[in-house]
Amino acid sequence: YWIFQHVSAGVVPQFRYEGRAYKDFTVIIYCWTLPFKAYARYYEVGAHAITPWVRRISPQCVDPKIKTCSRMDLNLGTREAKLIDPDGYCLLLDEQANVAEGDGYNFFIVSKGVLRTPSLRNVLGGISREMVIELAKEMEICVQETDIQTYDVYNADEAFFTATSYCILPVTKFNGIQIGQGKPGPLTKRLLEAWSNKVDVNIVKQALSHLEEK
């Protein structure tokens, strides 16, 4: 399951009745079944990342460190990506045409053994992103948090998304063009294995098992 936590400021001032007491905040916590069947096969064949025309909201407008439900740019990007490829995943660029993030996931590429991911200047610092960086350092893999352009992705050896649900999801195609050998790369697999060992759960096997259910 996912465990979701939503915290709001409660009823906004203009909708509060005079003389009535209101709480200063509202907390909602609920569970949602992980959609293993929706992404399990991508562990074997890789996902398709697509850059839509809509751009990520500028950090000058909304601080990307805020994990907000107001994600219109990401929602529009997802819709546009699905029009191009029903199985596609959106990967938004920022206003300077640097790679930013997707709708709930961060992005990494591997180039000549170096792991690269967009800096926190224009993306949410996801927990799964942090986990990959931590694992990479333990494995003595060089990590760079830096600007990434579409040119870098087209010429990368490997690529993958990170998110709470699938942890690490290989990406083998970018805007219709094959990345590297067109299959999940060795460093991606090593990181997935290291993550599985860390939590004592075979992440890939767990997801693939749901494809075998009747």
C-alpha positions as protocol buffer text, in pm:
chain_id: "A"
residue {
  index: 1
  type: TYR
  ca { x: 0 y: 0 z: 0 }
}
residue {
  index: 2
  type: TRP
  ca { x: 77 y: 364 z: -37 }
}
residue {
  index: 3
  type: ILE
  ca { x: 22 y: 560 z: 284 }
}
residue {
  index: 4
  type: PHE
  ca { x: -90 y: 910 z: 192 }
}
residue {
  index: 5
  type: GLN
  ca { x: -71 y: 1210 z: 425 }
}
residue {
  index: 6
  type: HIS
  ca { x: -247 y: 1535 z: 342 }
}
residue {
  index: 7
  type: VAL
  ca { x: -216 y: 1842 z: 562 }
}
residue {
  index: 8
  type: SER
  ca { x: -413 y: 2157 z: 488 }
}
residue {
  index: 9
  type: ALA
  ca { x: -471 y: 2489 z: 662 }
}
residue {
  index: 10
  type: GLY
  ca { x: -834 y: 2394 z: 723 }
}
residue {
  index: 11
  type: VAL
  ca { x: -1130 y: 2607 z: 620 }
}
residue {
  index: 12
  type: VAL
  ca { x: -1009 y: 2917 z: 436 }
}
residue {
  index: 13
  type: PRO
  ca { x: -1090 y: 3248 z: 613 }
}
residue {
  index: 14
  type: GLN
  ca { x: -1351 y: 3374 z: 366 }
}
residue {
  index: 15
  type: PHE
  ca { x: -1566 y: 3064 z: 427 }
}
residue {
  index: 16
  type: ARG
  ca { x: -1558 y: 3076 z: 807 }
}
residue {
  index: 17
  type: TYR
  ca { x: -1867 y: 3186 z: 995 }
}
residue {
  index: 18
  type: GLU
  ca { x: -1820 y: 3468 z: 1242 }
}
residue {
  index: 19
  type: GLY
  ca { x: -1819 y: 3350 z: 1602 }
}
residue {
  index: 20
  type: ARG
  ca { x: -1758 y: 2984 z: 1519 }
}
residue {
  index: 21
  type: ALA
  ca { x: -1434 y: 2812 z: 1630 }
}
residue {
  index: 22
  type: TYR
  ca { x: -1225 y: 2640 z: 1366 }
}
residue {
  index: 23
  type: LYS
  ca { x: -918 y: 2420 z: 1383 }
}
residue {
  index: 24
  type: ASP
  ca { x: -603 y: 2570 z: 1235 }
}
residue {
  index: 25
  type: PHE
  ca { x: -528 y: 2265 z: 1021 }
}
residue {
  index: 26
  type: THR
  ca { x: -669 y: 1942 z: 887 }
}
residue {
  index: 27
  type: VAL
  ca { x: -478 y: 1613 z: 865 }
}
residue {
  index: 28
  type: ILE
  ca { x: -595 y: 1324 z: 647 }
}
residue {
  index: 29
  type: ILE
  ca { x: -415 y: 987 z: 634 }
}
residue {
  index: 30
  type: TYR
  ca { x: -533 y: 701 z: 414 }
}
residue {
  index: 31
  type: CYS
  ca { x: -408 y: 391 z: 229 }
}
residue {
  index: 32
  type: TRP
  ca { x: -425 y: 309 z: -140 }
}
residue {
  index: 33
  type: THR
  ca { x: -339 y: -20 z: -307 }
}
residue {
  index: 34
  type: LEU
  ca { x: -19 y: -5 z: -513 }
}
residue {
  index: 35
  type: PRO
  ca { x: -97 y: -44 z: -888 }
}
residue {
  index: 36
  type: PHE
  ca { x: 170 y: -309 z: -954 }
}
residue {
  index: 37
  type: LYS
  ca { x: 6 y: -426 z: -1279 }
}
residue {
  index: 38
  type: ALA
  ca { x: 26 y: -75 z: -1425 }
}
residue {
  index: 39
  type: TYR
  ca { x: 406 y: -63 z: -1426 }
}
residue {
  index: 40
  type: ALA
  ca { x: 545 y: -412 z: -1353 }
}
residue {
  index: 41
  type: ARG
  ca { x: 636 y: -496 z: -1713 }
}
residue {
  index: 42
  type: TYR
  ca { x: 856 y: -187 z: -1743 }
}
residue {
  index: 43
  type: TYR
  ca { x: 1110 y: -348 z: -1511 }
}
residue {
  index: 44
  type: GLU
  ca { x: 1184 y: -582 z: -1803 }
}
residue {
  index: 45
  type: VAL
  ca { x: 1131 y: -364 z: -2111 }
}
residue {
  index: 46
  type: GLY
  ca { x: 1169 y: -9 z: -1977 }
}
residue {
  index: 47
  type: ALA
  ca { x: 929 y: 285 z: -1987 }
}
residue {
  index: 48
  type: HIS
  ca { x: 890 y: 560 z: -2249 }
}
residue {
  index: 49
  type: ALA
  ca { x: 963 y: 915 z: -2125 }
}
residue {
  index: 50
  type: ILE
  ca { x: 804 y: 1201 z: -2320 }
}
residue {
  index: 51
  type: THR
  ca { x: 868 y: 1576 z: -2288 }
}
residue {
  index: 52
  type: PRO
  ca { x: 539 y: 1764 z: -2338 }
}
residue {
  index: 53
  type: TRP
  ca { x: 512 y: 2128 z: -2444 }
}
residue {
  index: 54
  type: VAL
  ca { x: 386 y: 2238 z: -2103 }
}
residue {
  index: 55
  type: ARG
  ca { x: 675 y: 2344 z: -1877 }
}
residue {
  index: 56
  type: ARG
  ca { x: 731 y: 2289 z: -1506 }
}
residue {
  index: 57
  type: ILE
  ca { x: 615 y: 2586 z: -1297 }
}
residue {
  index: 58
  type: SER
  ca { x: 910 y: 2815 z: -1231 }
}
residue {
  index: 59
  type: PRO
  ca { x: 1070 y: 2793 z: -884 }
}
residue {
  index: 60
  type: GLN
  ca { x: 1033 y: 3173 z: -881 }
}
residue {
  index: 61
  type: CYS
  ca { x: 656 y: 3117 z: -869 }
}
residue {
  index: 62
  type: VAL
  ca { x: 622 y: 2806 z: -650 }
}
residue {
  index: 63
  type: ASP
  ca { x: 906 y: 2658 z: -446 }
}
residue {
  index: 64
  type: PRO
  ca { x: 953 y: 2301 z: -578 }
}
residue {
  index: 65
  type: LYS
  ca { x: 1033 y: 2184 z: -224 }
}
residue {
  index: 66
  type: ILE
  ca { x: 662 y: 2221 z: -145 }
}
residue {
  index: 67
  type: LYS
  ca { x: 484 y: 1891 z: -205 }
}
residue {
  index: 68
  type: THR
  ca { x: 152 y: 2034 z: -311 }
}
residue {
  index: 69
  type: CYS
  ca { x: -161 y: 1883 z: -465 }
}
residue {
  index: 70
  type: SER
  ca { x: -184 y: 2187 z: -696 }
}
residue {
  index: 71
  type: ARG
  ca { x: 0 y: 2018 z: -984 }
}
residue {
  index: 72
  type: MET
  ca { x: -179 y: 2147 z: -1292 }
}
residue {
  index: 73
  type: ASP
  ca { x: 140 y: 2159 z: -1500 }
}
residue {
  index: 74
  type: LEU
  ca { x: 217 y: 1794 z: -1419 }
}
residue {
  index: 75
  type: ASN
  ca { x: -140 y: 1685 z: -1486 }
}
residue {
  index: 76
  type: LEU
  ca { x: -147 y: 1864 z: -1822 }
}
residue {
  index: 77
  type: GLY
  ca { x: 193 y: 1713 z: -1906 }
}
residue {
  index: 78
  type: THR
  ca { x: 65 y: 1365 z: -1833 }
}
residue {
  index: 79
  type: ARG
  ca { x: -239 y: 1416 z: -2053 }
}
residue {
  index: 80
  type: GLU
  ca { x: -25 y: 1539 z: -2339 }
}
residue {
  index: 81
  type: ALA
  ca { x: 220 y: 1247 z: -2303 }
}
residue {
  index: 82
  type: LYS
  ca { x: -70 y: 998 z: -2310 }
}
residue {
  index: 83
  type: LEU
  ca { x: -194 y: 1149 z: -2637 }
}
residue {
  index: 84
  type: ILE
  ca { x: 145 y: 1072 z: -2791 }
}
residue {
  index: 85
  type: ASP
  ca { x: 183 y: 728 z: -2633 }
}
residue {
  index: 86
  type: PRO
  ca { x: -88 y: 576 z: -2410 }
}
residue {
  index: 87
  type: ASP
  ca { x: 192 y: 400 z: -2218 }
}
residue {
  index: 88
  type: GLY
  ca { x: 414 y: 710 z: -2203 }
}
residue {
  index: 89
  type: TYR
  ca { x: 535 y: 891 z: -1891 }
}
residue {
  index: 90
  type: CYS
  ca { x: 563 y: 1270 z: -1898 }
}
residue {
  index: 91
  type: LEU
  ca { x: 898 y: 1430 z: -1817 }
}
residue {
  index: 92
  type: LEU
  ca { x: 863 y: 1806 z: -1792 }
}
residue {
  index: 93
  type: LEU
  ca { x: 1132 y: 2057 z: -1882 }
}
residue {
  index: 94
  type: ASP
  ca { x: 1178 y: 2384 z: -1697 }
}
residue {
  index: 95
  type: GLU
  ca { x: 1174 y: 2731 z: -1852 }
}
residue {
  index: 96
  type: GLN
  ca { x: 1543 y: 2699 z: -1945 }
}
residue {
  index: 97
  type: ALA
  ca { x: 1474 y: 2369 z: -2129 }
}
residue {
  index: 98
  type: ASN
  ca { x: 1647 y: 2163 z: -1860 }
}
residue {
  index: 99
  type: VAL
  ca { x: 1492 y: 1832 z: -1754 }
}
residue {
  index: 100
  type: ALA
  ca { x: 1284 y: 1873 z: -1438 }
}
residue {
  index: 101
  type: GLU
  ca { x: 1057 y: 1591 z: -1317 }
}
residue {
  index: 102
  type: GLY
  ca { x: 750 y: 1386 z: -1392 }
}
residue {
  index: 103
  type: ASP
  ca { x: 408 y: 1359 z: -1232 }
}
residue {
  index: 104
  type: GLY
  ca { x: 523 y: 1223 z: -896 }
}
residue {
  index: 105
  type: TYR
  ca { x: 865 y: 1091 z: -992 }
}
residue {
  index: 106
  type: ASN
  ca { x: 1224 y: 1208 z: -1027 }
}
residue {
  index: 107
  type: PHE
  ca { x: 1459 y: 1126 z: -1314 }
}
residue {
  index: 108
  type: PHE
  ca { x: 1815 y: 994 z: -1345 }
}
residue {
  index: 109
  type: ILE
  ca { x: 2048 y: 916 z: -1632 }
}
residue {
  index: 110
  type: VAL
  ca { x: 2371 y: 719 z: -1645 }
}
residue {
  index: 111
  type: SER
  ca { x: 2651 y: 851 z: -1867 }
}
residue {
  index: 112
  type: LYS
  ca { x: 2990 y: 679 z: -1876 }
}
residue {
  index: 113
  type: GLY
  ca { x: 2938 y: 532 z: -1530 }
}
residue {
  index: 114
  type: VAL
  ca { x: 2829 y: 865 z: -1374 }
}
residue {
  index: 115
  type: LEU
  ca { x: 2482 y: 893 z: -1223 }
}
residue {
  index: 116
  type: ARG
  ca { x: 2321 y: 1230 z: -1297 }
}
residue {
  index: 117
  type: THR
  ca { x: 1994 y: 1383 z: -1178 }
}
residue {
  index: 118
  type: PRO
  ca { x: 1843 y: 1735 z: -1192 }
}
residue {
  index: 119
  type: SER
  ca { x: 1943 y: 1956 z: -900 }
}
residue {
  index: 120
  type: LEU
  ca { x: 1691 y: 2063 z: -638 }
}
residue {
  index: 121
  type: ARG
  ca { x: 1669 y: 2403 z: -806 }
}
residue {
  index: 122
  type: ASN
  ca { x: 1373 y: 2291 z: -1017 }
}
residue {
  index: 123
  type: VAL
  ca { x: 1244 y: 1961 z: -872 }
}
residue {
  index: 124
  type: LEU
  ca { x: 1095 y: 1816 z: -558 }
}
residue {
  index: 125
  type: GLY
  ca { x: 1359 y: 1632 z: -357 }
}
residue {
  index: 126
  type: GLY
  ca { x: 1180 y: 1299 z: -346 }
}
residue {
  index: 127
  type: ILE
  ca { x: 1254 y: 1043 z: -75 }
}
residue {
  index: 128
  type: SER
  ca { x: 1316 y: 778 z: -343 }
}
residue {
  index: 129
  type: ARG
  ca { x: 1557 y: 1017 z: -514 }
}
residue {
  index: 130
  type: GLU
  ca { x: 1743 y: 1053 z: -185 }
}
residue {
  index: 131
  type: MET
  ca { x: 1750 y: 676 z: -143 }
}
residue {
  index: 132
  type: VAL
  ca { x: 1913 y: 624 z: -484 }
}
residue {
  index: 133
  type: ILE
  ca { x: 2178 y: 887 z: -409 }
}
residue {
  index: 134
  type: GLU
  ca { x: 2247 y: 720 z: -74 }
}
residue {
  index: 135
  type: LEU
  ca { x: 2277 y: 374 z: -234 }
}
residue {
  index: 136
  type: ALA
  ca { x: 2500 y: 508 z: -511 }
}
residue {
  index: 137
  type: LYS
  ca { x: 2741 y: 662 z: -261 }
}
residue {
  index: 138
  type: GLU
  ca { x: 2752 y: 336 z: -64 }
}
residue {
  index: 139
  type: MET
  ca { x: 2838 y: 158 z: -391 }
}
residue {
  index: 140
  type: GLU
  ca { x: 3101 y: 423 z: -474 }
}
residue {
  index: 141
  type: ILE
  ca { x: 2913 y: 538 z: -784 }
}
residue {
  index: 142
  type: CYS
  ca { x: 2977 y: 901 z: -879 }
}
residue {
  index: 143
  type: VAL
  ca { x: 2660 y: 1112 z: -844 }
}
residue {
  index: 144
  type: GLN
  ca { x: 2607 y: 1457 z: -997 }
}
residue {
  index: 145
  type: GLU
  ca { x: 2309 y: 1680 z: -914 }
}
residue {
  index: 146
  type: THR
  ca { x: 2318 y: 1912 z: -1211 }
}
residue {
  index: 147
  type: ASP
  ca { x: 2130 y: 2054 z: -1509 }
}
residue {
  index: 148
  type: ILE
  ca { x: 2037 y: 1791 z: -1765 }
}
residue {
  index: 149
  type: GLN
  ca { x: 1930 y: 1877 z: -2119 }
}
residue {
  index: 150
  type: THR
  ca { x: 1741 y: 1663 z: -2367 }
}
residue {
  index: 151
  type: TYR
  ca { x: 2069 y: 1614 z: -2557 }
}
residue {
  index: 152
  type: ASP
  ca { x: 2213 y: 1444 z: -2248 }
}
residue {
  index: 153
  type: VAL
  ca { x: 1917 y: 1208 z: -2224 }
}
residue {
  index: 154
  type: TYR
  ca { x: 1932 y: 1110 z: -2593 }
}
residue {
  index: 155
  type: ASN
  ca { x: 2299 y: 1024 z: -2550 }
}
residue {
  index: 156
  type: ALA
  ca { x: 2275 y: 857 z: -2210 }
}
residue {
  index: 157
  type: ASP
  ca { x: 2368 y: 494 z: -2153 }
}
residue {
  index: 158
  type: GLU
  ca { x: 2080 y: 433 z: -1912 }
}
residue {
  index: 159
  type: ALA
  ca { x: 1789 y: 618 z: -1753 }
}
residue {
  index: 160
  type: PHE
  ca { x: 1528 y: 558 z: -1487 }
}
residue {
  index: 161
  type: PHE
  ca { x: 1253 y: 714 z: -1276 }
}
residue {
  index: 162
  type: THR
  ca { x: 1234 y: 703 z: -897 }
}
residue {
  index: 163
  type: ALA
  ca { x: 911 y: 710 z: -695 }
}
residue {
  index: 164
  type: THR
  ca { x: 760 y: 566 z: -380 }
}
residue {
  index: 165
  type: SER
  ca { x: 557 y: 307 z: -571 }
}
residue {
  index: 166
  type: TYR
  ca { x: 811 y: 143 z: -803 }
}
residue {
  index: 167
  type: CYS
  ca { x: 1129 y: 267 z: -630 }
}
residue {
  index: 168
  type: ILE
  ca { x: 1335 y: 255 z: -953 }
}
residue {
  index: 169
  type: LEU
  ca { x: 1171 y: 213 z: -1294 }
}
residue {
  index: 170
  type: PRO
  ca { x: 1398 y: 171 z: -1600 }
}
residue {
  index: 171
  type: VAL
  ca { x: 1346 y: 410 z: -1893 }
}
residue {
  index: 172
  type: THR
  ca { x: 1457 y: 279 z: -2233 }
}
residue {
  index: 173
  type: LYS
  ca { x: 1298 y: 527 z: -2473 }
}
residue {
  index: 174
  type: PHE
  ca { x: 1292 y: 908 z: -2478 }
}
residue {
  index: 175
  type: ASN
  ca { x: 1058 y: 1091 z: -2717 }
}
residue {
  index: 176
  type: GLY
  ca { x: 1046 y: 779 z: -2932 }
}
residue {
  index: 177
  type: ILE
  ca { x: 1424 y: 735 z: -2947 }
}
residue {
  index: 178
  type: GLN
  ca { x: 1603 y: 440 z: -2787 }
}
residue {
  index: 179
  type: ILE
  ca { x: 1824 y: 507 z: -2486 }
}
residue {
  index: 180
  type: GLY
  ca { x: 2148 y: 309 z: -2475 }
}
residue {
  index: 181
  type: GLN
  ca { x: 2093 y: -55 z: -2566 }
}
residue {
  index: 182
  type: GLY
  ca { x: 1717 y: -19 z: -2545 }
}
residue {
  index: 183
  type: LYS
  ca { x: 1685 y: -230 z: -2232 }
}
residue {
  index: 184
  type: PRO
  ca { x: 1729 y: -180 z: -1855 }
}
residue {
  index: 185
  type: GLY
  ca { x: 2099 y: -114 z: -1799 }
}
residue {
  index: 186
  type: PRO
  ca { x: 2345 y: -281 z: -1563 }
}
residue {
  index: 187
  type: LEU
  ca { x: 2382 y: 10 z: -1321 }
}
residue {
  index: 188
  type: THR
  ca { x: 2004 y: 46 z: -1297 }
}
residue {
  index: 189
  type: LYS
  ca { x: 1979 y: -323 z: -1213 }
}
residue {
  index: 190
  type: ARG
  ca { x: 2256 y: -296 z: -954 }
}
residue {
  index: 191
  type: LEU
  ca { x: 2077 y: -11 z: -779 }
}
residue {
  index: 192
  type: LEU
  ca { x: 1749 y: -202 z: -782 }
}
residue {
  index: 193
  type: GLU
  ca { x: 1920 y: -506 z: -633 }
}
residue {
  index: 194
  type: ALA
  ca { x: 2087 y: -293 z: -366 }
}
residue {
  index: 195
  type: TRP
  ca { x: 1752 y: -135 z: -276 }
}
residue {
  index: 196
  type: SER
  ca { x: 1589 y: -479 z: -256 }
}
residue {
  index: 197
  type: ASN
  ca { x: 1865 y: -598 z: -24 }
}
residue {
  index: 198
  type: LYS
  ca { x: 1830 y: -285 z: 189 }
}
residue {
  index: 199
  type: VAL
  ca { x: 1458 y: -344 z: 255 }
}
residue {
  index: 200
  type: ASP
  ca { x: 1469 y: -725 z: 235 }
}
residue {
  index: 201
  type: VAL
  ca { x: 1208 y: -735 z: -43 }
}
residue {
  index: 202
  type: ASN
  ca { x: 1271 y: -831 z: -405 }
}
residue {
  index: 203
  type: ILE
  ca { x: 1115 y: -520 z: -558 }
}
residue {
  index: 204
  type: VAL
  ca { x: 1102 y: -646 z: -916 }
}
residue {
  index: 205
  type: LYS
  ca { x: 981 y: -995 z: -828 }
}
residue {
  index: 206
  type: GLN
  ca { x: 708 y: -850 z: -606 }
}
residue {
  index: 207
  type: ALA
  ca { x: 575 y: -636 z: -891 }
}
residue {
  index: 208
  type: LEU
  ca { x: 603 y: -906 z: -1159 }
}
residue {
  index: 209
  type: SER
  ca { x: 414 y: -1154 z: -942 }
}
residue {
  index: 210
  type: HIS
  ca { x: 100 y: -947 z: -988 }
}
residue {
  index: 211
  type: LEU
  ca { x: 112 y: -1005 z: -1364 }
}
residue {
  index: 212
  type: GLU
  ca { x: 83 y: -1378 z: -1298 }
}
residue {
  index: 213
  type: GLU
  ca { x: -237 y: -1349 z: -1096 }
}
residue {
  index: 214
  type: LYS
  ca { x: -551 y: -1488 z: -1254 }
}
